[in-house]
């Protein structure tokens, strides 16, 4: 018999797999253009042309043996230095290559960081609704996930509940802003309050509680919304960044971890995370793509296109009478379902609309609508949403 942990995961996977299969079935029956699939967080905007140009240039100009070789587990020093300088320019930080470890996307970075921090039984606090993989990642290292509900107005963390949830077993708090699934961006005052809470708790318990800042959506913020850089507020922050969304490179598996020099046990963390990169089997982040992101360090995806989708969908769904908290970042809209969220997703399917029920993010009563689709898909979907609103008796 295979691993019991994996048997459980196979069983839990069935909701998402069923939705994926349903999308394909509908596409076959009605044609892809008549199916409004808002279920996946896959970027809909191609990478900037400079990405492919960089790949071609690097392949043409680098010596092949060197280009494809192993390297330091932390990644190329020159690439890490380029990233450090770019962060310093943007955020007024003082990082060097010694603060950066290249990772296989944010998922790889989170696993490396959790492997580095956790002993069995250590608690990791997450703010619900949350990216459900956190539970799997924490479980990989026999940690315990503790979910604390965000407030239901703008989905910022609720400090009093956080305060009650943090115990002497708490090793880390994972935050994700801009947020999947709510689209919330944590304000500066939220970050300040959280930093104070964790500083106080760390002092009381006599051991550091780390913030693990999961940042695949850092660049996707709208209406001039600031996304505070967490290490500036809380020294025990480990950042897991990714280019999956900011350069539309999710299949290439590239990101980095920031370990600030001021963090408690900085040297231990840096060394352990470099080793974890190896022992978890990543060995190092992809050689070619490391060089590519360094060359494209000032590039980013076409955020205006996501913003256009956001406004189009948000305004129209609001006009139809749906209750939604205005998303400020990422590419998700978080809709309060008029009744049960699974029933809502089922009703939406009748009109070929695919959304993810909030319970898949441990938050029943909501649905996530991923607007990383073409503008035309949104335009074509609006009559279908209207029919859905009518069927459910949503009040205008
Ligand atoms: N964290 C969150 C909140 C995500 O939404 C995702 C992907 O959708 C990830 C992490 C994983 O991103 P990556 O592709 O960089 O591993």
Coordinates of C-alpha atoms and ligand atoms in Angstrom, one line a residue:
X1 CA 0.0 0.0 0.0
X2 CA 1.3 3.5 -0.8
X3 CA 1.7 6.4 1.7
X4 CA -1.4 7.0 3.9
X5 CA -0.8 10.8 3.6
X6 CA -1.0 10.5 -0.2
X7 CA -4.2 8.4 -0.1
X8 CA -5.8 11.3 1.7
X9 CA -4.5 13.8 -0.8
X10 CA -5.8 11.8 -3.7
X11 CA -9.3 11.8 -2.1
X12 CA -9.1 15.6 -1.4
X13 CA -8.1 16.3 -4.9
X14 CA -11.3 15.0 -6.4
X15 CA -13.3 18.3 -6.3
X16 CA -10.7 20.2 -8.4
X17 CA -10.2 17.3 -10.7
X18 CA -14.0 17.0 -11.2
X19 CA -14.2 20.7 -12.1
X20 CA -11.4 20.4 -14.6
X21 CA -13.0 17.4 -16.2
X22 CA -16.4 19.2 -16.3
X23 CA -14.8 22.2 -18.0
X24 CA -13.4 19.9 -20.7
X25 CA -16.7 18.1 -21.1
X26 CA -18.6 21.4 -21.5
X27 CA -16.0 22.6 -24.0
X28 CA -16.4 19.5 -26.1
X29 CA -20.2 19.8 -26.1
X30 CA -20.6 23.6 -26.6
X31 CA -17.2 24.7 -28.0
X32 CA -14.4 26.3 -25.9
X33 CA -15.7 29.9 -26.7
X34 CA -19.1 29.1 -25.1
X35 CA -17.6 27.9 -21.8
X36 CA -16.8 30.6 -19.3
X37 CA -14.0 28.9 -17.3
X38 CA -13.1 31.2 -14.3
X39 CA -11.8 28.3 -12.3
X40 CA -8.0 28.4 -12.8
X41 CA -5.3 30.9 -11.8
X42 CA -3.4 30.4 -15.0
X43 CA -2.1 33.8 -16.4
X44 CA -4.0 34.7 -19.6
X45 CA -1.4 37.3 -20.8
X46 CA 1.7 36.0 -22.6
X47 CA 5.1 36.8 -21.2
X48 CA 6.6 40.1 -22.5
X49 CA 8.5 39.4 -25.8
X50 CA 11.8 40.3 -24.0
X51 CA 11.5 36.9 -22.1
X52 CA 11.7 34.8 -25.3
X53 CA 14.4 37.2 -26.7
X54 CA 16.4 36.7 -23.5
X55 CA 16.1 32.9 -23.8
X56 CA 17.3 33.0 -27.5
X57 CA 20.1 35.4 -26.7
X58 CA 21.4 33.4 -23.7
X59 CA 21.2 30.1 -25.6
X60 CA 23.1 31.7 -28.5
X61 CA 25.8 33.4 -26.5
X62 CA 26.5 31.3 -23.4
X63 CA 29.0 28.4 -23.5
X64 CA 26.7 25.4 -23.5
X65 CA 28.5 23.3 -20.8
X66 CA 28.5 26.3 -18.4
X67 CA 24.9 27.2 -19.2
X68 CA 23.5 23.8 -18.4
X69 CA 25.7 22.9 -15.4
X70 CA 24.9 22.5 -11.7
X71 CA 25.7 25.6 -9.6
X72 CA 25.4 26.7 -5.9
X73 CA 22.2 25.3 -4.5
X74 CA 21.2 28.9 -3.7
X75 CA 21.5 29.8 -7.4
X76 CA 23.9 32.0 -9.5
X77 CA 25.5 34.7 -7.4
X78 CA 25.2 37.2 -10.2
X79 CA 21.5 36.6 -10.6
X80 CA 20.9 36.9 -6.9
X81 CA 22.9 40.1 -6.8
X82 CA 20.7 41.5 -9.6
X83 CA 17.6 40.6 -7.7
X84 CA 18.9 42.1 -4.5
X85 CA 19.7 45.4 -6.3
X86 CA 16.3 45.5 -7.9
X87 CA 14.6 45.0 -4.5
X88 CA 16.8 47.7 -2.9
X89 CA 15.9 50.2 -5.7
X90 CA 12.1 49.5 -5.4
X91 CA 11.8 49.2 -1.6
X92 CA 14.8 51.0 -0.1
X93 CA 16.1 47.7 1.4
X94 CA 19.8 46.8 1.7
X95 CA 19.9 43.2 0.4
X96 CA 22.9 41.5 -1.3
X97 CA 23.2 38.1 -2.9
X98 CA 23.6 36.7 0.6
X99 CA 20.0 37.4 1.2
X100 CA 18.6 35.6 -1.8
X101 CA 18.1 31.9 -2.6
X102 CA 16.6 31.0 -6.0
X103 CA 13.6 28.7 -5.8
X104 CA 11.3 26.7 -8.1
X105 CA 8.5 29.2 -7.9
X106 CA 6.7 30.2 -4.7
X107 CA 5.6 26.6 -4.1
X108 CA 9.2 25.5 -4.1
X109 CA 10.2 28.5 -1.9
X110 CA 7.4 27.8 0.6
X111 CA 8.4 24.1 0.9
X112 CA 12.1 25.1 1.4
X113 CA 11.2 27.6 4.0
X114 CA 8.8 25.3 5.9
X115 CA 11.3 22.5 5.7
X116 CA 13.9 24.9 7.2
X117 CA 11.7 26.1 10.0
X118 CA 9.5 23.3 11.2
X119 CA 9.9 20.5 13.7
X120 CA 7.0 18.0 13.9
X121 CA 4.1 19.5 15.8
X122 CA 5.1 23.2 15.2
X123 CA 2.1 25.3 14.3
X124 CA 1.8 27.5 11.2
X125 CA -1.0 30.1 11.3
X126 CA -2.7 30.9 8.0
X127 CA -5.5 33.4 7.4
X128 CA -8.6 31.9 5.8
X129 CA -9.7 31.8 3.1
X130 CA -6.3 30.6 2.0
X131 CA -4.5 28.8 -0.9
X132 CA -5.3 25.2 0.1
X133 CA -1.8 23.9 -0.8
X134 CA -0.6 25.5 2.4
X135 CA -2.2 22.6 4.3
X136 CA -0.3 20.1 2.1
X137 CA 3.0 22.0 2.4
X138 CA 2.8 22.3 6.2
X139 CA 1.8 18.6 6.4
X140 CA 4.9 17.7 4.3
X141 CA 7.0 18.6 7.4
X142 CA 4.5 17.3 10.0
X143 CA 3.6 20.8 11.1
X144 CA 0.1 21.7 12.2
X145 CA -2.0 24.2 10.2
X146 CA -4.0 26.7 12.3
X147 CA -6.5 28.6 10.2
X148 CA -7.7 32.0 11.5
X149 CA -10.6 33.7 9.6
X150 CA -10.0 37.1 8.0
X151 CA -12.6 39.8 8.7
X152 CA -15.5 39.5 6.3
X153 CA -15.5 43.1 5.2
X154 CA -12.2 43.6 3.4
X155 CA -10.6 40.3 4.3
X156 CA -7.7 41.7 6.2
X157 CA -6.5 39.5 9.1
X158 CA -8.5 40.0 12.3
X159 CA -5.9 40.8 14.9
X160 CA -7.8 39.8 18.0
X161 CA -8.5 36.3 16.6
X162 CA -4.9 36.1 15.5
X163 CA -3.8 37.0 19.0
X164 CA -5.8 34.1 20.4
X165 CA -4.6 31.6 17.8
X166 CA -0.9 32.2 18.4
X167 CA 0.6 30.0 21.0
X168 CA 4.1 29.0 22.1
X169 CA 4.0 26.3 19.4
X170 CA 3.5 28.9 16.6
X171 CA 6.6 28.9 14.4
X172 CA 5.3 30.9 11.5
X173 CA 2.4 32.9 10.1
X174 CA 1.9 32.6 6.3
X175 CA 0.5 35.7 4.7
X176 CA -0.4 36.2 1.1
X177 CA -1.0 39.8 -0.2
X178 CA -2.3 40.4 -2.8
X179 CA -4.4 37.5 -1.9
X180 CA -5.6 34.4 -3.5
X181 CA -8.6 33.9 -3.4
X182 CA -10.0 37.3 -2.1
X183 CA -8.0 39.8 -4.1
X184 CA -7.4 41.7 -0.8
X185 CA -4.2 43.7 -0.4
X186 CA -3.0 44.0 3.2
X187 CA -2.7 47.6 4.2
X188 CA 0.3 49.2 5.9
X189 CA -1.7 49.5 9.1
X190 CA -2.5 45.7 9.0
X191 CA 1.2 44.9 8.5
X192 CA 2.2 47.2 11.4
X193 CA -0.4 45.7 13.7
X194 CA 0.6 42.2 12.7
X195 CA 4.3 43.0 13.2
X196 CA 3.6 44.4 16.7
X197 CA 1.5 41.3 17.6
X198 CA 4.2 38.9 16.5
X199 CA 7.0 40.9 18.1
X200 CA 5.1 40.9 21.4
X201 CA 4.3 37.2 21.1
X202 CA 7.9 36.3 20.2
X203 CA 9.0 38.2 23.3
X204 CA 6.5 36.5 25.6
X205 CA 7.4 33.0 24.3
X206 CA 11.1 33.7 24.0
X207 CA 11.4 32.4 20.4
X208 CA 10.9 34.1 17.1
X209 CA 7.7 33.7 15.1
X210 CA 8.5 34.1 11.4
X211 CA 6.2 35.7 8.8
X212 CA 6.4 33.7 5.6
X213 CA 5.3 36.2 3.0
X214 CA 3.9 34.3 -0.1
X215 CA 4.2 36.8 -2.9
X216 CA 3.3 35.5 -6.4
X217 CA 1.0 38.4 -6.9
X218 CA 3.1 41.3 -5.5
X219 CA 3.1 43.1 -8.8
X220 CA -0.6 42.7 -9.5
X221 CA -2.1 45.6 -7.5
X222 CA -4.6 48.1 -8.9
X223 CA -5.9 51.7 -8.4
X224 CA -2.4 52.7 -7.1
X225 CA -2.7 50.4 -4.1
X226 CA 0.6 50.1 -2.2
X227 CA 1.8 46.6 -1.3
X228 CA 4.0 47.1 1.8
X229 CA 7.3 45.3 1.7
X230 CA 7.1 43.2 4.8
X231 CA 10.8 42.9 5.8
X232 CA 10.8 46.7 6.4
X233 CA 8.2 46.2 9.1
X234 CA 9.2 42.9 10.6
X235 CA 12.7 41.6 10.5
X236 CA 11.8 37.9 10.9
X237 CA 10.1 37.8 7.5
X238 CA 11.0 35.2 4.9
X239 CA 9.7 36.2 1.5
X240 CA 8.7 33.7 -1.2
X241 CA 8.5 35.5 -4.5
X242 CA 7.6 34.0 -7.9
X243 CA 7.6 35.1 -11.5
X244 CA 4.7 32.7 -12.3
X245 CA 2.2 35.6 -12.5
X246 CA 4.4 38.7 -12.8
X247 CA 6.1 37.4 -16.0
X248 CA 3.5 34.7 -16.8
X249 CA 6.0 31.9 -16.3
X250 CA 4.2 29.4 -14.1
X251 CA 5.4 26.4 -16.0
X252 CA 9.1 27.5 -15.8
X253 CA 9.1 27.2 -12.0
X254 CA 11.1 30.2 -11.0
X255 CA 11.2 32.4 -7.9
X256 CA 13.3 33.3 -4.9
X257 CA 13.4 33.4 -1.2
X258 CA 14.5 36.5 0.7
X259 CA 16.3 35.9 4.1
X260 CA 17.0 39.3 5.7
X261 CA 20.4 39.6 7.5
X262 CA 18.5 41.0 10.5
X263 CA 16.4 37.9 10.9
X264 CA 17.0 35.8 14.0
X265 CA 19.2 32.8 13.1
X266 CA 19.8 34.4 9.7
X267 CA 22.9 32.3 9.0
X268 CA 21.3 29.0 10.1
X269 CA 18.2 29.8 8.0
X270 CA 20.2 30.7 4.9
X271 CA 22.4 27.6 5.1
X272 CA 19.4 25.3 6.0
X273 CA 17.3 26.7 3.1
X274 CA 20.1 26.2 0.7
X275 CA 20.5 22.6 1.8
X276 CA 16.7 22.1 1.8
X277 CA 16.7 23.2 -1.8
X278 CA 19.0 20.3 -2.5
X279 CA 17.5 17.7 -0.2
X280 CA 13.9 18.3 -1.4
X281 CA 15.2 17.4 -4.8
X282 CA 15.1 20.8 -6.5
X283 CA 18.9 20.9 -6.3
X284 CA 18.8 24.4 -7.8
X285 CA 16.3 26.5 -9.6
X286 CA 16.4 26.1 -13.4
X287 CA 19.7 27.5 -14.7
X288 CA 18.4 29.0 -18.0
X289 CA 15.4 30.7 -16.4
X290 CA 17.4 32.1 -13.6
X291 CA 19.5 34.0 -16.2
X292 CA 16.3 35.0 -18.1
X293 CA 14.7 36.6 -15.1
X294 CA 17.9 38.5 -14.3
X295 CA 17.9 39.9 -17.8
X296 CA 14.2 40.8 -17.6
X297 CA 14.4 42.1 -14.0
X298 CA 12.7 45.4 -15.0
X299 CA 9.9 43.8 -17.1
X300 CA 6.5 42.8 -16.0
X301 CA 3.3 41.5 -17.4
X302 CA 0.5 43.7 -18.9
X303 CA -1.2 44.6 -15.6
X304 CA -3.6 47.0 -17.4
X305 CA -5.2 44.0 -19.2
X306 CA -6.0 42.3 -15.9
X307 CA -7.2 45.6 -14.5
X308 CA -9.6 46.0 -17.5
X309 CA -11.0 42.5 -16.8
X310 CA -11.3 43.3 -13.1
X311 CA -13.3 46.4 -13.6
X312 CA -15.5 44.9 -16.3
X313 CA -16.4 41.9 -14.3
X314 CA -16.7 43.6 -10.9
X315 CA -18.9 46.5 -12.2
X316 CA -21.2 44.2 -14.2
X317 CA -21.6 41.6 -11.4
X318 CA -22.3 44.4 -8.9
X319 CA -24.9 45.9 -11.3
X320 CA -26.5 42.4 -11.4
X321 CA -26.8 42.6 -7.6
X322 CA -24.0 40.2 -6.6
X323 CA -22.2 41.1 -3.3
X324 CA -18.5 41.3 -3.8
X325 CA -15.7 43.0 -1.9
X326 CA -13.8 45.1 -4.4
X327 CA -10.6 43.3 -5.3
X328 CA -7.5 45.4 -5.1
X329 CA -4.9 42.9 -6.3
X330 CA -4.1 39.4 -7.8
X331 CA -6.6 38.3 -10.5
X332 CA -9.5 36.9 -8.4
X333 CA -12.9 38.2 -7.5
X334 CA -14.5 36.9 -4.3
X335 CA -18.2 36.8 -4.5
X336 CA -20.6 36.2 -1.6
X337 CA -22.9 33.4 -2.8
X338 CA -26.6 34.1 -2.3
X339 CA -27.0 30.6 -0.7
X340 CA -24.7 27.5 -0.3
X341 CA -21.5 28.0 -2.3
X342 CA -21.5 24.5 -3.8
X343 CA -25.1 24.9 -5.0
X344 CA -24.0 28.3 -6.5
X345 CA -21.2 26.6 -8.4
X346 CA -23.6 23.9 -9.6
X347 CA -26.2 26.5 -10.7
X348 CA -23.4 28.5 -12.5
X349 CA -22.5 25.3 -14.4
X350 CA -25.9 25.2 -16.0
X351 CA -24.9 28.5 -17.8
X352 CA -21.4 27.1 -18.6
X353 CA -19.8 29.2 -16.0
X354 CA -17.1 27.5 -14.0
X355 CA -16.2 29.0 -10.6
X356 CA -14.6 27.5 -7.5
X357 CA -16.8 27.3 -4.4
X358 CA -15.3 29.1 -1.3
X359 CA -15.3 25.9 0.7
X360 CA -12.4 24.7 -1.5
X361 CA -10.5 27.6 0.2
X362 CA -12.1 26.6 3.6
X363 CA -14.5 29.5 3.5
X364 CA -18.1 28.4 2.7
X365 CA -20.6 31.0 1.4
X366 CA -18.3 32.5 -1.2
X367 CA -17.0 31.7 -4.7
X368 CA -13.8 32.6 -6.4
X369 CA -13.9 33.9 -10.0
X370 CA -10.5 34.0 -11.6
X371 CA -10.5 36.8 -14.2
X372 CA -7.2 35.8 -15.8
X373 CA -9.2 35.0 -19.0
X374 CA -9.6 37.0 -22.2
X375 CA -11.7 40.1 -22.1
X376 CA -14.0 38.5 -24.7
X377 CA -14.7 35.6 -22.4
X378 CA -15.8 38.1 -19.7
X379 CA -17.9 40.0 -22.2
X380 CA -19.5 36.8 -23.5
X381 CA -20.1 35.5 -20.0
X382 CA -22.2 38.5 -18.9
X383 CA -25.6 37.4 -20.3
X384 CA -24.9 34.0 -18.6
X385 CA -24.3 35.7 -15.3
X386 CA -27.5 37.7 -15.8
X387 CA -29.4 34.4 -16.2
X388 CA -27.8 33.0 -13.1
X389 CA -28.6 36.2 -11.1
X390 CA -32.3 35.9 -12.3
X391 CA -32.5 32.2 -11.4
X392 CA -31.1 32.8 -7.9
X393 CA -33.3 35.9 -7.4
X394 CA -30.3 38.1 -6.7
X395 CA -31.6 41.6 -5.9
X396 CA -30.5 44.6 -8.0
Ligands
LIG1 N1 0.8 30.8 -3.5 C1 -0.4 31.3 -4.0 C2 -1.3 32.1 -3.1 C3 -0.8 30.9 -5.3 O1 -1.9 31.3 -5.7 C4 0.1 30.1 -6.0 C5 -0.3 29.7 -7.4 O2 -1.3 30.0 -7.9 C6 1.3 29.7 -5.5 C7 1.6 30.1 -4.2 C8 2.3 28.9 -6.2 O3 2.9 29.7 -7.2 P1 4.2 29.2 -8.0 O4 3.7 28.9 -9.4 O5 5.1 30.3 -8.0 O6 4.7 28.0 -7.4

